Coordinates of C-alpha atoms in Angstrom, one line a residue:
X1421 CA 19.6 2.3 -4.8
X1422 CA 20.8 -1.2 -5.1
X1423 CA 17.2 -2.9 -4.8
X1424 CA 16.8 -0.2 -7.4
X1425 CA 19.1 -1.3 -9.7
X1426 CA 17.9 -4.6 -9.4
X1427 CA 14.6 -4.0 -10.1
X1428 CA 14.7 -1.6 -13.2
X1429 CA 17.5 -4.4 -14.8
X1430 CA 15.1 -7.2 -14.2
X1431 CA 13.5 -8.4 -18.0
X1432 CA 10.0 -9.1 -16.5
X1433 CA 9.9 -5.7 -15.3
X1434 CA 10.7 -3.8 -18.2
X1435 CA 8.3 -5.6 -20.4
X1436 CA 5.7 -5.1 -18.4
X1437 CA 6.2 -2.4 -15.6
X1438 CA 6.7 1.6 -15.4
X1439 CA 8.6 2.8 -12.5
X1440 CA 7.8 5.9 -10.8
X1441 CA 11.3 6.0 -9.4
X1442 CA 14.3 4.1 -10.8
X1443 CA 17.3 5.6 -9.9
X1444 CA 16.4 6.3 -6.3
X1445 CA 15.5 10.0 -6.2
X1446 CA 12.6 9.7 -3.1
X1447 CA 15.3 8.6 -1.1
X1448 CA 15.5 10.7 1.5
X1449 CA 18.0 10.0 5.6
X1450 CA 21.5 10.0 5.7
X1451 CA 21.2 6.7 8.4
X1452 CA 18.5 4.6 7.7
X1453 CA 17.0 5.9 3.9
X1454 CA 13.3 5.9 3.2
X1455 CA 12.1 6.4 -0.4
X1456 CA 8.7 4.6 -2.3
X1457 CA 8.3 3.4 -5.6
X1458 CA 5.3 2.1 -7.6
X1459 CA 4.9 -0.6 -10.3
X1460 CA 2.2 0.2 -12.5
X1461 CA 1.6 -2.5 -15.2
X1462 CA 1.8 -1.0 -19.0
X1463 CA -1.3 -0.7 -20.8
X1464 CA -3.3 1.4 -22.7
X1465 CA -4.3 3.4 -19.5
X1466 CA -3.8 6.9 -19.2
X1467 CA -1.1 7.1 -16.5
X1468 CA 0.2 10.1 -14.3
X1469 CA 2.0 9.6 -10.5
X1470 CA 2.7 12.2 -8.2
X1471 CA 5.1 12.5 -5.2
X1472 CA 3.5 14.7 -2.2
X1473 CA 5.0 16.2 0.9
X1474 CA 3.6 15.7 3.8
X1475 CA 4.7 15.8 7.9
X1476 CA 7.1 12.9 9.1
X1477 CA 10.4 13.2 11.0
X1478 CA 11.4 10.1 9.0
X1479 CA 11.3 11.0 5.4
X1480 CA 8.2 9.4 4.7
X1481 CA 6.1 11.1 1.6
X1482 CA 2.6 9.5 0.3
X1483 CA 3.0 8.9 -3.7
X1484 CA -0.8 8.7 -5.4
X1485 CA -0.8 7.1 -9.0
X1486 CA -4.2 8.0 -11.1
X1487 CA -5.0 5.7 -14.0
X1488 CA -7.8 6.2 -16.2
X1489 CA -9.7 2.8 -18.2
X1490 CA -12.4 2.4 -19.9
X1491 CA -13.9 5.1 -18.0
X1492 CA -12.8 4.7 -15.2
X1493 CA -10.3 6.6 -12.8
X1494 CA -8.5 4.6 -10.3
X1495 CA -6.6 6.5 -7.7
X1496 CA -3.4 4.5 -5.4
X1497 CA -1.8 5.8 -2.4
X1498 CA 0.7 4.4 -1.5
X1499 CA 2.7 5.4 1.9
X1500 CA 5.0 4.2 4.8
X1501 CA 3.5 6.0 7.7
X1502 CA 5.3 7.1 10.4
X1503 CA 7.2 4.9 13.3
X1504 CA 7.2 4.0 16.8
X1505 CA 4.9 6.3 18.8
X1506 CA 3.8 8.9 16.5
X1507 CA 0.4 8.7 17.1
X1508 CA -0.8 11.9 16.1
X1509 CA 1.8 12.2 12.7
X1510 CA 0.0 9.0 11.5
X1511 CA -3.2 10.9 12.1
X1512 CA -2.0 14.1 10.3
X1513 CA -0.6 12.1 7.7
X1514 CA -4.1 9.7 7.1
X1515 CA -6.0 13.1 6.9
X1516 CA -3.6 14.2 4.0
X1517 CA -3.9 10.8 2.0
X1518 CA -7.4 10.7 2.2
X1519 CA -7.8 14.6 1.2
X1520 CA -5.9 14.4 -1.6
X1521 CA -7.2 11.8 -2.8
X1522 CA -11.0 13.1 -2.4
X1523 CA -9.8 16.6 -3.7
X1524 CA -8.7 14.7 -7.3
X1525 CA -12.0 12.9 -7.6
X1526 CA -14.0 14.6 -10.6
X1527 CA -18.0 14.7 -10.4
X1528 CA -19.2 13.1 -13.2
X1529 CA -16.6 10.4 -13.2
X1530 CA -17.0 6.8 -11.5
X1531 CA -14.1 6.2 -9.4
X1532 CA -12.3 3.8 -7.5
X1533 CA -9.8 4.6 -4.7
X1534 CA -7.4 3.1 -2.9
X1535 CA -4.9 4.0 0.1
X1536 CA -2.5 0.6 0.9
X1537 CA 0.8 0.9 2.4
X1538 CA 2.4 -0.1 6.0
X1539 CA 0.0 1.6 8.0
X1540 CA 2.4 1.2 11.4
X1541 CA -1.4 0.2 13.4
X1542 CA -2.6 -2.8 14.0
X1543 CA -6.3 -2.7 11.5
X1544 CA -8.0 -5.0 14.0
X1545 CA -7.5 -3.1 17.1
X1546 CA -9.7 0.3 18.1
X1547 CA -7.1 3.4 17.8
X1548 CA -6.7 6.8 17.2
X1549 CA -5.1 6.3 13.6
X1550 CA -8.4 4.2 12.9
X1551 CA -10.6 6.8 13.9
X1552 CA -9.6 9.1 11.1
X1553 CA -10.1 6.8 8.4
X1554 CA -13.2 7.7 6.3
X1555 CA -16.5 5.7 7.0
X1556 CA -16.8 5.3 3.0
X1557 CA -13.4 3.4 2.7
X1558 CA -13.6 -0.3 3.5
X1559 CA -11.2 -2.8 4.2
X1560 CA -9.8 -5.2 1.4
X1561 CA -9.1 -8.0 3.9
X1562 CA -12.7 -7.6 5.4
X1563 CA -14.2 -7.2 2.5
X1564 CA -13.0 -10.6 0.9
X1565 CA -13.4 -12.1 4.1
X1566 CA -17.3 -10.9 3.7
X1567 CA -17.1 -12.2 0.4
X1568 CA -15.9 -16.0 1.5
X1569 CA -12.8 -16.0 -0.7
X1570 CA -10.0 -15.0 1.5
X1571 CA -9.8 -18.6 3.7
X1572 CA -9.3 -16.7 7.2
X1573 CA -11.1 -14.3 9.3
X1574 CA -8.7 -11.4 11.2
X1575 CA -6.7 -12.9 13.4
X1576 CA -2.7 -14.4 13.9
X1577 CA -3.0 -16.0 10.3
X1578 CA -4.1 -12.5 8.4
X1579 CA -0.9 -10.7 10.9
X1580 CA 1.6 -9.0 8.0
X1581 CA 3.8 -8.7 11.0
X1582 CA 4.0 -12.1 12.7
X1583 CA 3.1 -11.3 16.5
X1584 CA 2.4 -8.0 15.8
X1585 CA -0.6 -7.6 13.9
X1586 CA -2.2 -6.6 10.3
X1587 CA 0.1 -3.6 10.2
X1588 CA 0.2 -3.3 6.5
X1589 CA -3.1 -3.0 4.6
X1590 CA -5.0 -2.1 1.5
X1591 CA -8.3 0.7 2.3
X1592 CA -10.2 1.2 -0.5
X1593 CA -13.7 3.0 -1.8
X1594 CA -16.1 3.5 -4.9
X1595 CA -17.8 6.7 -6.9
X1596 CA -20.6 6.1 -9.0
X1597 CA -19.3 2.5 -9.7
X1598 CA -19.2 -0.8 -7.0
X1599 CA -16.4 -3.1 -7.1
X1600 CA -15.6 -5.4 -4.0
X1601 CA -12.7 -6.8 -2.8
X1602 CA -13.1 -11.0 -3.8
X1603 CA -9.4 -12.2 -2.8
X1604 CA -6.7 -11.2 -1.1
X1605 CA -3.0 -13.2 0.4
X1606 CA -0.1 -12.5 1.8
X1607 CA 3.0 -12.7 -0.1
X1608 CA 6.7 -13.7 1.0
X1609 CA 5.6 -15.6 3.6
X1610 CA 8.4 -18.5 3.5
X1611 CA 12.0 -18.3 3.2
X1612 CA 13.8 -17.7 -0.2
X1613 CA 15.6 -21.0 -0.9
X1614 CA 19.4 -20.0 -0.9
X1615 CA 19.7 -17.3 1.0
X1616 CA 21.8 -16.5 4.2
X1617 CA 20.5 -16.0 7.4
X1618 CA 20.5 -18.0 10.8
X1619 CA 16.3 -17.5 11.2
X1620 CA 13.4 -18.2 8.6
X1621 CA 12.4 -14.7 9.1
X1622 CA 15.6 -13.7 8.4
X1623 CA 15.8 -15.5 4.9
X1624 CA 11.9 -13.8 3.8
X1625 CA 12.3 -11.3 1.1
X1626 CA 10.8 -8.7 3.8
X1627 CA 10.2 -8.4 8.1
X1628 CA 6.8 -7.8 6.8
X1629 CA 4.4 -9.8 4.3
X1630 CA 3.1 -8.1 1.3
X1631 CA -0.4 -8.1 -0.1
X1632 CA -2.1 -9.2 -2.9
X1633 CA -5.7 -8.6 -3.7
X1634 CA -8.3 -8.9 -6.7
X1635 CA -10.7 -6.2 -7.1
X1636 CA -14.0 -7.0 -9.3
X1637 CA -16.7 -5.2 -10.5
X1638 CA -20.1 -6.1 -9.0

């Protein structure tokens, strides 16, 4: 609630942003409180975001945003999948993602999808969780990496969690239209100037570094 309050109070974002949660009602854990929120720039975009349950012992719930522009429907997922060794809920809850987003696809309209979040498995390494990710969905990280614009191939300097891997990650794939992914960084990466805390990592905004990525149409 208070990064909350923060955030909806902050000018930039309410000039430019919708919120699909401001005063904290996806929070769900008496201890340690999970909820998800979404920033969708304003525009003249046809907007609609949805909140879905699906299995976690930690109060994690997949959010999908759908956007239509210019004749086109974008779909985000967004999710915090499940901790620690829950192998087979990150599985259940991948399948759920992906099938909800493939049951709101229409026929006759080009579509672009995408599924990002803290995916809790290293992307580069053979697993489980990566086996039930649709062969249609590519990476965003590869794909700019294909495309000679991201500056690094997968390895220690692509890791959203230093020393642990590319935990966090943006999958993403086209209907009827063909964008690619042509840059992509990581975000919070260095201390914020000011702040307490006795470690660099414990000055960054986040344990974790975020993504940003540039989707064009080919």
């Amino acid at each position: 609630p208070q990064f909350l309050t923060i955030l909806r109070q902050h000018k930039f974002i309410q000039q430019n942003f919708f919120l699909s949660d401001s005063v904290g009602s996806t929070l769900r854990g008496s201890g340690l409180q999970y909820g998800v929120v979404m920033l969708v720039r304003k525009s003249n975009c046809e907007v609609s975001m949805t909140l879905y349950q699906t299995p976690s012992r930690m109060n994690r719930r997949p959010l999908v945003a759908v956007m239509h522009c210019n004749g086109l429907r974008i779909q985000i997922a967004t999710m915090h999948l499940e901790s620690l060794d829950y192998v087979k809920t990150r599985c259940i809850q991948q399948k759920h993602v992906f099938s909800t987003l493939e049951e709101q696809e229409k026929p006759a309209e080009s579509c672009l999808s995408l599924f990002c979040g803290d995916f809790n498995y290293d992307g580069d390494i053979e697993s489980e969780e990566a086996k039930v990710v649709p062969h249609e969905y590519e990476d965003a990280w590869i794909s700019a990496v294909n495309n000679q614009t991201a500056g690094v191939q997968p390895n220690q300097a692509s890791h959203t969690y230093p020393g642990i891997g590319r935990i966090d990650r943006i999958l993403f794939k086209t209907k009827g239209v063909t964008y690619n992914c042509t840059q992509i960084e990581l975000l919070g990466t260095y201390p914020i100037p000011g702040l307490e805390g006795e470690t660099e990592k414990e000055r960054r905004p986040s344990d974790h570094f975020g993504l940003c990525a540039t989707f064009r149409l080919v």
